[in-house]
Structure formats: C-alpha cells, structure tokens
C-alpha cells in the first residue's frame, strides 16, 4: 500500500523539502525497534545529505506502549517551540523514562516555555495532530513500527534497515 498523505511542510522534517527522495517514518517513542532505527536514519541522512528529506510522523501503539501517546504529545509541544528534533532525540535516548514527570524534565532541559508546555499537555492541544498521524498511517497500511515509506511506497524493513538504504539509493537513481 502507498502513503495516502504525501509529506508537506507541516510535517516535522529534515533535509530539503523539495528533495528527489522523501522518506517518511511512522514511529512510536516507546518502541524498541524505532529506537534502533533512529541512528540508521541519521546515517541515511548523512550518506545522502542534501538529496533526501526525512519526515517523522507519530504512530504510538497505545495497546502495547502505554506512555507512547503522551511522549508524542510532549514531542509536539516541543515542536510548537521549534525543538521537535531535540525532544525526538531525548525521548529515544531515555526510552525507559517516559512518565509525565520525565517528559516535563526533558522540556525543562530543552529550555521550553514551561507554562506553555504544561498548558498544552494538560489541554491535549496537539492530540488531534497525533491522532491524524495515526489515521493516515493506518490508512497507508502501517501495522507496526517503525513504518517507512520511500517516495510514497511502503518499505518493509522487517529484514533489516539496509533495505531502507537500498530503496533510497534506487529512488535516487530513478530505478
């Protein structure tokens, strides 16, 4: 199945938005496989620097990971203050500590406006965006995390992230 909603500037992304290759990940901050994928994505971006755009979308597996949804909301709070990627890194680095008090400590560490952060978390200001990510992921055929798409085509990485590199390279070559 293909990605039903292409990446837009509203997505959290790194790399040129007009890159020939766009990699979209649906991820869960509490998922061990997503944590393992994060360094591989960094390597991918370094290897194909300037030629690939990477976007991250939320897909918390709430039935399995009870803290994933609140972690996604915390990341969105940070994103609203232009610190999404820093929070993204902190959440994966501290994957075993994603309770509300931990998320608050990470926000403080990033120097976020804490009154704004607290209000947005309590009022679930960004929950709709997270739920929209979940919905588009589900409609695009994501069933597990991480779920990757290369130029809109789902890329199975169940046999290793090397397949993501290969698909990206093939897309850059136009094959």
JSON list of N, CA and C in Angstrom, two decimals, residues 59-113:
[
{"chain": "A", "resi": 59, "resn": "UNK", "atom": "N", "xyz": [3.00, 7.34, 15.44]},
{"chain": "A", "resi": 59, "resn": "UNK", "atom": "CA", "xyz": [2.16, 6.15, 15.36]},
{"chain": "A", "resi": 59, "resn": "UNK", "atom": "C", "xyz": [2.31, 5.37, 16.67]},
{"chain": "A", "resi": 60, "resn": "UNK", "atom": "N", "xyz": [1.90, 6.00, 17.79]},
{"chain": "A", "resi": 60, "resn": "UNK", "atom": "CA", "xyz": [2.04, 5.32, 19.08]},
{"chain": "A", "resi": 60, "resn": "UNK", "atom": "C", "xyz": [1.14, 4.08, 19.14]},
{"chain": "A", "resi": 61, "resn": "UNK", "atom": "N", "xyz": [1.73, 2.97, 19.49]},
{"chain": "A", "resi": 61, "resn": "UNK", "atom": "CA", "xyz": [0.99, 1.71, 19.62]},
{"chain": "A", "resi": 61, "resn": "UNK", "atom": "C", "xyz": [0.46, 1.65, 21.04]},
{"chain": "A", "resi": 62, "resn": "UNK", "atom": "N", "xyz": [-0.66, 2.31, 21.26]},
{"chain": "A", "resi": 62, "resn": "UNK", "atom": "CA", "xyz": [-1.19, 2.52, 22.61]},
{"chain": "A", "resi": 62, "resn": "UNK", "atom": "C", "xyz": [-1.53, 1.23, 23.34]},
{"chain": "A", "resi": 63, "resn": "UNK", "atom": "N", "xyz": [-1.91, 0.20, 22.62]},
{"chain": "A", "resi": 63, "resn": "UNK", "atom": "CA", "xyz": [-2.24, -1.07, 23.28]},
{"chain": "A", "resi": 63, "resn": "UNK", "atom": "C", "xyz": [-1.02, -1.75, 23.88]},
{"chain": "A", "resi": 64, "resn": "UNK", "atom": "N", "xyz": [0.14, -1.46, 23.33]},
{"chain": "A", "resi": 64, "resn": "UNK", "atom": "CA", "xyz": [1.38, -2.10, 23.75]},
{"chain": "A", "resi": 64, "resn": "UNK", "atom": "C", "xyz": [2.25, -1.16, 24.58]},
{"chain": "A", "resi": 65, "resn": "UNK", "atom": "N", "xyz": [2.28, 0.10, 24.21]},
{"chain": "A", "resi": 65, "resn": "UNK", "atom": "CA", "xyz": [3.15, 1.10, 24.84]},
{"chain": "A", "resi": 65, "resn": "UNK", "atom": "C", "xyz": [2.29, 2.18, 25.50]},
{"chain": "A", "resi": 66, "resn": "UNK", "atom": "N", "xyz": [2.07, 2.04, 26.78]},
{"chain": "A", "resi": 66, "resn": "UNK", "atom": "CA", "xyz": [1.14, 2.92, 27.48]},
{"chain": "A", "resi": 66, "resn": "UNK", "atom": "C", "xyz": [1.60, 4.37, 27.60]},
{"chain": "A", "resi": 67, "resn": "UNK", "atom": "N", "xyz": [2.88, 4.64, 27.41]},
{"chain": "A", "resi": 67, "resn": "UNK", "atom": "CA", "xyz": [3.39, 6.01, 27.54]},
{"chain": "A", "resi": 67, "resn": "UNK", "atom": "C", "xyz": [3.68, 6.67, 26.20]},
{"chain": "A", "resi": 68, "resn": "UNK", "atom": "N", "xyz": [3.47, 5.94, 25.12]},
{"chain": "A", "resi": 68, "resn": "UNK", "atom": "CA", "xyz": [3.84, 6.44, 23.79]},
{"chain": "A", "resi": 68, "resn": "UNK", "atom": "C", "xyz": [3.02, 7.65, 23.35]},
{"chain": "A", "resi": 69, "resn": "UNK", "atom": "N", "xyz": [1.74, 7.64, 23.67]},
{"chain": "A", "resi": 69, "resn": "UNK", "atom": "CA", "xyz": [0.89, 8.77, 23.24]},
{"chain": "A", "resi": 69, "resn": "UNK", "atom": "C", "xyz": [1.30, 10.05, 23.96]},
{"chain": "A", "resi": 70, "resn": "UNK", "atom": "N", "xyz": [1.55, 9.99, 25.27]},
{"chain": "A", "resi": 70, "resn": "UNK", "atom": "CA", "xyz": [1.95, 11.21, 25.97]},
{"chain": "A", "resi": 70, "resn": "UNK", "atom": "C", "xyz": [3.34, 11.66, 25.53]},
{"chain": "A", "resi": 71, "resn": "UNK", "atom": "N", "xyz": [4.20, 10.73, 25.15]},
{"chain": "A", "resi": 71, "resn": "UNK", "atom": "CA", "xyz": [5.51, 11.11, 24.61]},
{"chain": "A", "resi": 71, "resn": "UNK", "atom": "C", "xyz": [5.35, 11.84, 23.28]},
{"chain": "A", "resi": 72, "resn": "UNK", "atom": "N", "xyz": [4.43, 11.35, 22.44]},
{"chain": "A", "resi": 72, "resn": "UNK", "atom": "CA", "xyz": [4.17, 12.02, 21.16]},
{"chain": "A", "resi": 72, "resn": "UNK", "atom": "C", "xyz": [3.63, 13.44, 21.40]},
{"chain": "A", "resi": 73, "resn": "UNK", "atom": "N", "xyz": [2.75, 13.57, 22.37]},
{"chain": "A", "resi": 73, "resn": "UNK", "atom": "CA", "xyz": [2.23, 14.91, 22.69]},
{"chain": "A", "resi": 73, "resn": "UNK", "atom": "C", "xyz": [3.35, 15.83, 23.19]},
{"chain": "A", "resi": 74, "resn": "UNK", "atom": "N", "xyz": [4.24, 15.30, 24.01]},
{"chain": "A", "resi": 74, "resn": "UNK", "atom": "CA", "xyz": [5.37, 16.10, 24.50]},
{"chain": "A", "resi": 74, "resn": "UNK", "atom": "C", "xyz": [6.27, 16.54, 23.34]},
{"chain": "A", "resi": 75, "resn": "UNK", "atom": "N", "xyz": [6.48, 15.64, 22.40]},
{"chain": "A", "resi": 75, "resn": "UNK", "atom": "CA", "xyz": [7.29, 15.99, 21.22]},
{"chain": "A", "resi": 75, "resn": "UNK", "atom": "C", "xyz": [6.62, 17.11, 20.42]},
{"chain": "A", "resi": 76, "resn": "UNK", "atom": "N", "xyz": [5.29, 17.05, 20.33]},
{"chain": "A", "resi": 76, "resn": "UNK", "atom": "CA", "xyz": [4.56, 18.10, 19.62]},
{"chain": "A", "resi": 76, "resn": "UNK", "atom": "C", "xyz": [4.63, 19.43, 20.37]},
{"chain": "A", "resi": 77, "resn": "UNK", "atom": "N", "xyz": [4.57, 19.38, 21.68]},
{"chain": "A", "resi": 77, "resn": "UNK", "atom": "CA", "xyz": [4.74, 20.60, 22.47]},
{"chain": "A", "resi": 77, "resn": "UNK", "atom": "C", "xyz": [6.10, 21.22, 22.19]},
{"chain": "A", "resi": 78, "resn": "UNK", "atom": "N", "xyz": [7.12, 20.39, 22.15]},
{"chain": "A", "resi": 78, "resn": "UNK", "atom": "CA", "xyz": [8.46, 20.87, 21.83]},
{"chain": "A", "resi": 78, "resn": "UNK", "atom": "C", "xyz": [8.51, 21.41, 20.40]},
{"chain": "A", "resi": 79, "resn": "UNK", "atom": "N", "xyz": [7.85, 20.70, 19.49]},
{"chain": "A", "resi": 79, "resn": "UNK", "atom": "CA", "xyz": [7.81, 21.15, 18.10]},
{"chain": "A", "resi": 79, "resn": "UNK", "atom": "C", "xyz": [7.16, 22.51, 17.94]},
{"chain": "A", "resi": 80, "resn": "UNK", "atom": "N", "xyz": [6.14, 22.77, 18.75]},
{"chain": "A", "resi": 80, "resn": "UNK", "atom": "CA", "xyz": [5.48, 24.07, 18.70]},
{"chain": "A", "resi": 80, "resn": "UNK", "atom": "C", "xyz": [6.42, 25.20, 19.12]},
{"chain": "A", "resi": 81, "resn": "UNK", "atom": "N", "xyz": [7.50, 24.81, 19.82]},
{"chain": "A", "resi": 81, "resn": "UNK", "atom": "CA", "xyz": [8.52, 25.79, 20.23]},
{"chain": "A", "resi": 81, "resn": "UNK", "atom": "C", "xyz": [9.83, 25.56, 19.46]},
{"chain": "A", "resi": 82, "resn": "UNK", "atom": "N", "xyz": [9.70, 24.97, 18.27]},
{"chain": "A", "resi": 82, "resn": "UNK", "atom": "CA", "xyz": [10.85, 24.73, 17.37]},
{"chain": "A", "resi": 82, "resn": "UNK", "atom": "C", "xyz": [11.94, 23.86, 17.98]},
{"chain": "A", "resi": 83, "resn": "UNK", "atom": "N", "xyz": [11.57, 22.88, 18.79]},
{"chain": "A", "resi": 83, "resn": "UNK", "atom": "CA", "xyz": [12.55, 21.99, 19.40]},
{"chain": "A", "resi": 83, "resn": "UNK", "atom": "C", "xyz": [12.17, 20.52, 19.22]},
{"chain": "A", "resi": 84, "resn": "UNK", "atom": "N", "xyz": [11.41, 20.21, 18.17]},
{"chain": "A", "resi": 84, "resn": "UNK", "atom": "CA", "xyz": [10.94, 18.85, 17.96]},
{"chain": "A", "resi": 84, "resn": "UNK", "atom": "C", "xyz": [12.08, 17.85, 17.89]},
{"chain": "A", "resi": 85, "resn": "UNK", "atom": "N", "xyz": [13.08, 18.12, 17.08]},
{"chain": "A", "resi": 85, "resn": "UNK", "atom": "CA", "xyz": [14.14, 17.13, 16.86]},
{"chain": "A", "resi": 85, "resn": "UNK", "atom": "C", "xyz": [14.97, 16.90, 18.11]},
{"chain": "A", "resi": 86, "resn": "UNK", "atom": "N", "xyz": [15.16, 17.95, 18.92]},
{"chain": "A", "resi": 86, "resn": "UNK", "atom": "CA", "xyz": [15.88, 17.77, 20.18]},
{"chain": "A", "resi": 86, "resn": "UNK", "atom": "C", "xyz": [15.08, 16.87, 21.13]},
{"chain": "A", "resi": 87, "resn": "UNK", "atom": "N", "xyz": [13.75, 17.09, 21.18]},
{"chain": "A", "resi": 87, "resn": "UNK", "atom": "CA", "xyz": [12.90, 16.25, 22.03]},
{"chain": "A", "resi": 87, "resn": "UNK", "atom": "C", "xyz": [12.86, 14.83, 21.46]},
{"chain": "A", "resi": 88, "resn": "UNK", "atom": "N", "xyz": [12.76, 14.71, 20.17]},
{"chain": "A", "resi": 88, "resn": "UNK", "atom": "CA", "xyz": [12.78, 13.40, 19.49]},
{"chain": "A", "resi": 88, "resn": "UNK", "atom": "C", "xyz": [14.00, 12.59, 19.97]},
{"chain": "A", "resi": 89, "resn": "UNK", "atom": "N", "xyz": [15.15, 13.22, 19.96]},
{"chain": "A", "resi": 89, "resn": "UNK", "atom": "CA", "xyz": [16.39, 12.54, 20.38]},
{"chain": "A", "resi": 89, "resn": "UNK", "atom": "C", "xyz": [16.34, 12.18, 21.87]},
{"chain": "A", "resi": 90, "resn": "UNK", "atom": "N", "xyz": [15.89, 13.11, 22.71]},
{"chain": "A", "resi": 90, "resn": "UNK", "atom": "CA", "xyz": [15.81, 12.84, 24.16]},
{"chain": "A", "resi": 90, "resn": "UNK", "atom": "C", "xyz": [14.85, 11.69, 24.47]},
{"chain": "A", "resi": 91, "resn": "UNK", "atom": "N", "xyz": [13.74, 11.64, 23.78]},
{"chain": "A", "resi": 91, "resn": "UNK", "atom": "CA", "xyz": [12.76, 10.59, 24.05]},
{"chain": "A", "resi": 91, "resn": "UNK", "atom": "C", "xyz": [13.32, 9.21, 23.71]},
{"chain": "A", "resi": 92, "resn": "UNK", "atom": "N", "xyz": [14.03, 9.10, 22.60]},
{"chain": "A", "resi": 92, "resn": "UNK", "atom": "CA", "xyz": [14.63, 7.81, 22.27]},
{"chain": "A", "resi": 92, "resn": "UNK", "atom": "C", "xyz": [15.81, 7.48, 23.18]},
{"chain": "A", "resi": 93, "resn": "UNK", "atom": "N", "xyz": [16.61, 8.48, 23.55]},
{"chain": "A", "resi": 93, "resn": "UNK", "atom": "CA", "xyz": [17.73, 8.25, 24.46]},
{"chain": "A", "resi": 93, "resn": "UNK", "atom": "C", "xyz": [17.26, 7.76, 25.82]},
{"chain": "A", "resi": 94, "resn": "UNK", "atom": "N", "xyz": [16.08, 8.21, 26.22]},
{"chain": "A", "resi": 94, "resn": "UNK", "atom": "CA", "xyz": [15.55, 7.91, 27.56]},
{"chain": "A", "resi": 94, "resn": "UNK", "atom": "C", "xyz": [14.25, 7.11, 27.47]},
{"chain": "A", "resi": 95, "resn": "UNK", "atom": "N", "xyz": [14.22, 6.17, 26.57]},
{"chain": "A", "resi": 95, "resn": "UNK", "atom": "CA", "xyz": [13.00, 5.44, 26.26]},
{"chain": "A", "resi": 95, "resn": "UNK", "atom": "C", "xyz": [12.37, 4.74, 27.46]},
{"chain": "A", "resi": 96, "resn": "UNK", "atom": "N", "xyz": [13.15, 4.37, 28.45]},
{"chain": "A", "resi": 96, "resn": "UNK", "atom": "CA", "xyz": [12.60, 3.71, 29.63]},
{"chain": "A", "resi": 96, "resn": "UNK", "atom": "C", "xyz": [12.02, 4.69, 30.65]},
{"chain": "A", "resi": 97, "resn": "UNK", "atom": "N", "xyz": [12.14, 5.98, 30.38]},
{"chain": "A", "resi": 97, "resn": "UNK", "atom": "CA", "xyz": [11.67, 7.00, 31.32]},
{"chain": "A", "resi": 97, "resn": "UNK", "atom": "C", "xyz": [10.78, 8.00, 30.57]},
{"chain": "A", "resi": 98, "resn": "UNK", "atom": "N", "xyz": [9.53, 7.60, 30.34]},
{"chain": "A", "resi": 98, "resn": "UNK", "atom": "CA", "xyz": [8.60, 8.43, 29.58]},
{"chain": "A", "resi": 98, "resn": "UNK", "atom": "C", "xyz": [7.34, 8.79, 30.37]},
{"chain": "A", "resi": 99, "resn": "UNK", "atom": "N", "xyz": [7.44, 8.77, 31.68]},
{"chain": "A", "resi": 99, "resn": "UNK", "atom": "CA", "xyz": [6.31, 9.20, 32.50]},
{"chain": "A", "resi": 99, "resn": "UNK", "atom": "C", "xyz": [6.21, 10.73, 32.41]},
{"chain": "A", "resi": 100, "resn": "UNK", "atom": "N", "xyz": [5.06, 11.26, 32.81]},
{"chain": "A", "resi": 100, "resn": "UNK", "atom": "CA", "xyz": [4.81, 12.70, 32.72]},
{"chain": "A", "resi": 100, "resn": "UNK", "atom": "C", "xyz": [5.93, 13.52, 33.35]},
{"chain": "A", "resi": 101, "resn": "UNK", "atom": "N", "xyz": [6.40, 13.10, 34.55]},
{"chain": "A", "resi": 101, "resn": "UNK", "atom": "CA", "xyz": [7.45, 13.89, 35.22]},
{"chain": "A", "resi": 101, "resn": "UNK", "atom": "C", "xyz": [8.76, 13.86, 34.44]},
{"chain": "A", "resi": 102, "resn": "UNK", "atom": "N", "xyz": [9.04, 12.76, 33.74]},
{"chain": "A", "resi": 102, "resn": "UNK", "atom": "CA", "xyz": [10.24, 12.68, 32.91]},
{"chain": "A", "resi": 102, "resn": "UNK", "atom": "C", "xyz": [10.10, 13.60, 31.69]},
{"chain": "A", "resi": 103, "resn": "UNK", "atom": "N", "xyz": [8.94, 13.56, 31.07]},
{"chain": "A", "resi": 103, "resn": "UNK", "atom": "CA", "xyz": [8.70, 14.41, 29.89]},
{"chain": "A", "resi": 103, "resn": "UNK", "atom": "C", "xyz": [8.86, 15.88, 30.26]},
{"chain": "A", "resi": 104, "resn": "UNK", "atom": "N", "xyz": [8.34, 16.23, 31.44]},
{"chain": "A", "resi": 104, "resn": "UNK", "atom": "CA", "xyz": [8.47, 17.61, 31.92]},
{"chain": "A", "resi": 104, "resn": "UNK", "atom": "C", "xyz": [9.95, 17.97, 32.11]},
{"chain": "A", "resi": 105, "resn": "UNK", "atom": "N", "xyz": [10.72, 17.06, 32.67]},
{"chain": "A", "resi": 105, "resn": "UNK", "atom": "CA", "xyz": [12.15, 17.31, 32.88]},
{"chain": "A", "resi": 105, "resn": "UNK", "atom": "C", "xyz": [12.87, 17.51, 31.54]},
{"chain": "A", "resi": 106, "resn": "UNK", "atom": "N", "xyz": [12.49, 16.75, 30.53]},
{"chain": "A", "resi": 106, "resn": "UNK", "atom": "CA", "xyz": [13.11, 16.91, 29.20]},
{"chain": "A", "resi": 106, "resn": "UNK", "atom": "C", "xyz": [12.76, 18.28, 28.63]},
{"chain": "A", "resi": 107, "resn": "UNK", "atom": "N", "xyz": [11.51, 18.69, 28.81]},
{"chain": "A", "resi": 107, "resn": "UNK", "atom": "CA", "xyz": [11.09, 20.01, 28.33]},
{"chain": "A", "resi": 107, "resn": "UNK", "atom": "C", "xyz": [11.89, 21.11, 29.01]},
{"chain": "A", "resi": 108, "resn": "UNK", "atom": "N", "xyz": [12.11, 20.95, 30.31]},
{"chain": "A", "resi": 108, "resn": "UNK", "atom": "CA", "xyz": [12.92, 21.93, 31.04]},
{"chain": "A", "resi": 108, "resn": "UNK", "atom": "C", "xyz": [14.35, 21.93, 30.52]},
{"chain": "A", "resi": 109, "resn": "UNK", "atom": "N", "xyz": [14.90, 20.75, 30.30]},
{"chain": "A", "resi": 109, "resn": "UNK", "atom": "CA", "xyz": [16.27, 20.63, 29.80]},
{"chain": "A", "resi": 109, "resn": "UNK", "atom": "C", "xyz": [16.43, 21.34, 28.45]},
{"chain": "A", "resi": 110, "resn": "UNK", "atom": "N", "xyz": [15.37, 21.31, 27.64]},
{"chain": "A", "resi": 110, "resn": "UNK", "atom": "CA", "xyz": [15.42, 21.97, 26.32]},
{"chain": "A", "resi": 110, "resn": "UNK", "atom": "C", "xyz": [15.15, 23.47, 26.41]},
{"chain": "A", "resi": 111, "resn": "UNK", "atom": "N", "xyz": [14.82, 23.94, 27.60]},
{"chain": "A", "resi": 111, "resn": "UNK", "atom": "CA", "xyz": [14.56, 25.36, 27.77]},
{"chain": "A", "resi": 111, "resn": "UNK", "atom": "C", "xyz": [13.22, 25.81, 27.20]},
{"chain": "A", "resi": 112, "resn": "UNK", "atom": "N", "xyz": [12.26, 24.91, 27.17]},
{"chain": "A", "resi": 112, "resn": "UNK", "atom": "CA", "xyz": [10.94, 25.29, 26.66]},
{"chain": "A", "resi": 112, "resn": "UNK", "atom": "C", "xyz": [10.26, 26.25, 27.63]},
{"chain": "A", "resi": 113, "resn": "UNK", "atom": "N", "xyz": [9.34, 27.03, 27.10]},
{"chain": "A", "resi": 113, "resn": "UNK", "atom": "CA", "xyz": [8.46, 27.86, 27.93]},
{"chain": "A", "resi": 113, "resn": "UNK", "atom": "C", "xyz": [7.58, 26.87, 28.69]}
]
